[in-house]
Short mmCIF file of the C-alpha atoms (twelve columns), coordinates in Angstrom:
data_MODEL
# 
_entry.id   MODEL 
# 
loop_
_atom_site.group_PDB 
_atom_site.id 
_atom_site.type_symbol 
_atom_site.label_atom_id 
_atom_site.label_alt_id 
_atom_site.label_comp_id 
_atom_site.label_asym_id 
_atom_site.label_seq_id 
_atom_site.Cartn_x 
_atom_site.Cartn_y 
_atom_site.Cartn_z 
_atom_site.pdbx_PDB_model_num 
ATOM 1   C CA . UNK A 1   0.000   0.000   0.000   1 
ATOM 2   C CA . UNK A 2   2.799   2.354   0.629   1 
ATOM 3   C CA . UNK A 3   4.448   1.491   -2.548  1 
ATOM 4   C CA . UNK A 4   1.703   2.229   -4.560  1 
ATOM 5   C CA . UNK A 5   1.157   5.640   -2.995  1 
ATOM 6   C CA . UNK A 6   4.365   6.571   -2.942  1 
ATOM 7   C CA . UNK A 7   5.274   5.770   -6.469  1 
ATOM 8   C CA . UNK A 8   2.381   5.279   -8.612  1 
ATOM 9   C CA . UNK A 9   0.383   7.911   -7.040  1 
ATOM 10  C CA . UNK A 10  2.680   10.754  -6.526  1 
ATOM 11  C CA . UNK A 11  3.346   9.719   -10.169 1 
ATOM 12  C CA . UNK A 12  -0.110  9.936   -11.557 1 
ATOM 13  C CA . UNK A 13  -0.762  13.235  -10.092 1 
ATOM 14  C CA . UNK A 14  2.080   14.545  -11.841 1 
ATOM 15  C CA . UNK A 15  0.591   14.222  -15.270 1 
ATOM 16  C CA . UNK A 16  -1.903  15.874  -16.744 1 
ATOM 17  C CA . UNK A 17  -5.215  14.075  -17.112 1 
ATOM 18  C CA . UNK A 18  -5.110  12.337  -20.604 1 
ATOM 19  C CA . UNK A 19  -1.551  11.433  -19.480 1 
ATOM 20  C CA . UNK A 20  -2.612  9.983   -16.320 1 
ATOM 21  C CA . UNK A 21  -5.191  7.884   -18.115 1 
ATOM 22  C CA . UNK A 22  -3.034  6.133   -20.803 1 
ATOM 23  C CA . UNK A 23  -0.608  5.128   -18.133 1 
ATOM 24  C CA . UNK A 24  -3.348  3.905   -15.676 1 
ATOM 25  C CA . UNK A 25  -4.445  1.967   -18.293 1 
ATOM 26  C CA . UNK A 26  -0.989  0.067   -18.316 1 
ATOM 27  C CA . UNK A 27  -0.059  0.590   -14.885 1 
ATOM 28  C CA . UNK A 28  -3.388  -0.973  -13.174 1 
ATOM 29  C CA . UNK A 29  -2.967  -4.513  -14.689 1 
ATOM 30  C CA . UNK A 30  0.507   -4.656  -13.399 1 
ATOM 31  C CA . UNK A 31  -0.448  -4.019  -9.425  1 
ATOM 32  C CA . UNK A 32  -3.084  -6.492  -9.531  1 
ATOM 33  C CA . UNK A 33  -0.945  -9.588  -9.452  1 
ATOM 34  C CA . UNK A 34  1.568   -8.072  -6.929  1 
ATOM 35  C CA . UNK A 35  -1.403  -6.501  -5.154  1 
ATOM 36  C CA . UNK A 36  -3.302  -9.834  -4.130  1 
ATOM 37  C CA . UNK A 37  -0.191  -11.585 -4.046  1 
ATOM 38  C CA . UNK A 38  0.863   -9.715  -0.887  1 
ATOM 39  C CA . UNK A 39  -2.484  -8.734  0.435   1 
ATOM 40  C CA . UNK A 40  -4.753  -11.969 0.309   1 
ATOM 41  C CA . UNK A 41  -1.471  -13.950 2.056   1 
ATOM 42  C CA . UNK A 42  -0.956  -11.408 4.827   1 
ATOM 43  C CA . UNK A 43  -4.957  -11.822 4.972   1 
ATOM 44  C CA . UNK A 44  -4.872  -15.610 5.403   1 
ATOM 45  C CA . UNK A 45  -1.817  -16.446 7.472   1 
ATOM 46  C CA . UNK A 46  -3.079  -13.462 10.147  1 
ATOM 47  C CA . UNK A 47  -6.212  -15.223 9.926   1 
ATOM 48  C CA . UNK A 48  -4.565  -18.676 10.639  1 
ATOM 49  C CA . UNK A 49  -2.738  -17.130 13.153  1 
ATOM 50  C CA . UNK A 50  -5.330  -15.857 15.172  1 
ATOM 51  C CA . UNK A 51  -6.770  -19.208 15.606  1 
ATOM 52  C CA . UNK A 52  -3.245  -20.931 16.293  1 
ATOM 53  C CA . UNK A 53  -3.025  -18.139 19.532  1 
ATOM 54  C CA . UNK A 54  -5.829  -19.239 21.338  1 
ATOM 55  C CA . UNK A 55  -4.438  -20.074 24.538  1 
ATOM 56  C CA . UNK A 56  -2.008  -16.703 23.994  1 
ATOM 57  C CA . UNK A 57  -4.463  -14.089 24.731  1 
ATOM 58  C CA . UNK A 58  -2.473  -10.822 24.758  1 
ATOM 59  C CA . UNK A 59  -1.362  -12.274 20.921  1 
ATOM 60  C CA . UNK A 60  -4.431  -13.347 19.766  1 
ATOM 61  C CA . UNK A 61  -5.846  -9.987  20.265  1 
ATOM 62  C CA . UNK A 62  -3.211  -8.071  18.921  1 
ATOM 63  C CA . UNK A 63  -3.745  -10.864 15.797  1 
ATOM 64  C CA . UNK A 64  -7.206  -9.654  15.988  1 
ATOM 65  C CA . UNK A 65  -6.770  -6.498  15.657  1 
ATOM 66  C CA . UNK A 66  -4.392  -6.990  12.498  1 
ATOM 67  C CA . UNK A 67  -6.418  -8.999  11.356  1 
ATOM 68  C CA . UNK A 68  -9.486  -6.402  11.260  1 
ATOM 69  C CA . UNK A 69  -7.118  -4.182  9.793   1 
ATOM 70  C CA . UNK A 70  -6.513  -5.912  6.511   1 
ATOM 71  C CA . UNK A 71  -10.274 -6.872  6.951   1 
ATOM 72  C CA . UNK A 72  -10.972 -3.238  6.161   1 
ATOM 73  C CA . UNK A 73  -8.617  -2.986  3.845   1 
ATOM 74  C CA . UNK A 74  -10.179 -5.664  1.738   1 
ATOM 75  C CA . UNK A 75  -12.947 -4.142  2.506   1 
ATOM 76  C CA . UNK A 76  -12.117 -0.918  1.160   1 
ATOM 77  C CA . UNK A 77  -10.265 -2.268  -2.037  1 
ATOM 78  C CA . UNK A 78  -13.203 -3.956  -3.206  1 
ATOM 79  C CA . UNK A 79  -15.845 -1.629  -2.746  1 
ATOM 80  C CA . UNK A 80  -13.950 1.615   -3.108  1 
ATOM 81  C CA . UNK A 81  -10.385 1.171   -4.912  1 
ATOM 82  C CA . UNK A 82  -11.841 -1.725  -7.534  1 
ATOM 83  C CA . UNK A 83  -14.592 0.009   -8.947  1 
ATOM 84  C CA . UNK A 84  -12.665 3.221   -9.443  1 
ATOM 85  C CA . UNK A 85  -9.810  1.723   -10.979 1 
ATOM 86  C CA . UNK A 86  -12.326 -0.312  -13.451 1 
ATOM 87  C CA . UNK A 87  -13.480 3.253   -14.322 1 
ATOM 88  C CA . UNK A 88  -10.645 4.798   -15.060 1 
ATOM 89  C CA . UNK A 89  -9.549  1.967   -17.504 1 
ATOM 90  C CA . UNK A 90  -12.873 1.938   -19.032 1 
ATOM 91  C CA . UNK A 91  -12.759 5.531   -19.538 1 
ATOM 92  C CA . UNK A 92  -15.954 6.003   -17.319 1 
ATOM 93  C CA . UNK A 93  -14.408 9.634   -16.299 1 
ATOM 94  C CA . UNK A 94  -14.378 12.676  -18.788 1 
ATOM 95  C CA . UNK A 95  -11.009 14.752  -19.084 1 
ATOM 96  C CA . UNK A 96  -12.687 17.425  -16.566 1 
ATOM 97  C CA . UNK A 97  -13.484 14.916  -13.473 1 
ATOM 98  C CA . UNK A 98  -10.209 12.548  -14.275 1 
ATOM 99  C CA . UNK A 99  -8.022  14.946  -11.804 1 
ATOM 100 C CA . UNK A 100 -10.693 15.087  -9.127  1 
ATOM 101 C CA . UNK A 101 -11.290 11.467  -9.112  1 
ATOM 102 C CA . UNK A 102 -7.440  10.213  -8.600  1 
ATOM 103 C CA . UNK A 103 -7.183  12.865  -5.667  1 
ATOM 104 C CA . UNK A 104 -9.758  10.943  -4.214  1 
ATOM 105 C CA . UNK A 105 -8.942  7.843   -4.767  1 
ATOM 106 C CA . UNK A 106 -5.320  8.901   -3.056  1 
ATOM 107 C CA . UNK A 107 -7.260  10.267  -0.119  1 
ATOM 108 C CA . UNK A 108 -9.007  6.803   0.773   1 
ATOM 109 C CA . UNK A 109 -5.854  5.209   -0.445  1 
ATOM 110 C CA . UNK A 110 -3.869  6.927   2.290   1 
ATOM 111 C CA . UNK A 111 -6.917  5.076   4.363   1 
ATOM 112 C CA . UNK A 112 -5.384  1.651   3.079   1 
ATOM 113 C CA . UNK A 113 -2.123  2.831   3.741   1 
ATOM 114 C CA . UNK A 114 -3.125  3.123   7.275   1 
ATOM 115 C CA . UNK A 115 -4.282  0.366   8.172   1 
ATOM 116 C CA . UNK A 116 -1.988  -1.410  6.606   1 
ATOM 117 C CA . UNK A 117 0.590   -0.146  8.942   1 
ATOM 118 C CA . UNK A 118 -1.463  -0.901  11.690  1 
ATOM 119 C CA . UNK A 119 -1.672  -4.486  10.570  1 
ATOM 120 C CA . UNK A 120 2.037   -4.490  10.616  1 
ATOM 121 C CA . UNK A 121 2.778   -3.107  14.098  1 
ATOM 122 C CA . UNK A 122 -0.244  -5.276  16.043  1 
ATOM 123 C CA . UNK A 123 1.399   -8.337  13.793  1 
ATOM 124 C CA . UNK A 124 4.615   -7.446  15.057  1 
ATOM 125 C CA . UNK A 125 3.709   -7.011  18.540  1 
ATOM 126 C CA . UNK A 126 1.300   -10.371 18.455  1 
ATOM 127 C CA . UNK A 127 4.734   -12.285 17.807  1 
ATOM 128 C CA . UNK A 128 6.447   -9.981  20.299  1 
ATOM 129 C CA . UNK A 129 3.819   -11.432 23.477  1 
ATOM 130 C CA . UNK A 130 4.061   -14.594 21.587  1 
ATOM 131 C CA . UNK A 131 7.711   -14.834 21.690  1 
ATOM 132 C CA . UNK A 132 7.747   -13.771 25.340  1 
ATOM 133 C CA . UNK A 133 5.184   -15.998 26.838  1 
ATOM 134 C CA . UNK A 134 6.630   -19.482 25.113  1 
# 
């Protein structure tokens, strides 16, 4: 999520609209492999995890709350990011709204970004507790 901010997005809103829409339309296919490959595992193996912590409470709700995280981020992907992104390669924006749109769609990406480093730290202090109580 931070990659894709901080590189394809600062990049997009440098170029004009028309710009920005020819290289969405090659730029888009070529997150969506790397996209779900690191999302939907982070997704499931926090998901495994919480059930292999049950008898480590203080992990299993920090697992919890990662997990919850990248729930919303799914979430949000689907119903917000996904649609948009199928509009701008299907040209479903004129010239005038194109620059509006992205700036949105950065906004609630910043969202993602969020609590995707949320996920991180409550994954990284699940393993801390589980580390210390084993």
């Amino acid at each position: 999520m931070i990659n894709i901010g901080l590189s394809y997005g600062m990049h997009w809103q440098s170029l004009a609209p028309l710009a920005f829409r020819e290289s969405f339309q090659v730029d888009f296919p070529r997150l969506l492999g790397p996209t779900t490959a690191t999302l939907m595992p982070a997704f499931l193996a926090t998901l495994f995890l919480v059930f292999l912590s049950k008898e480590n409470k203080a992990a299993r709700r920090r697992r919890l709350i990662a997990l919850v995280a990248l729930l919303l981020i799914n979430i949000q992907t689907l119903a917000c990011h996904l649609p948009m992104n199928l509009d701008f390669m299907e040209l479903e924006f004129s010239v005038a709204e194109l620059s509006s749109k992205l700036q949105g769609w950065l906004l609630f990406h910043w969202l993602r970004v969020a609590a995707a480093i949320v996920a991180a730290v409550y994954a990284i202090k699940a393993f801390q507790k589980q580390s210390i109580n084993n």
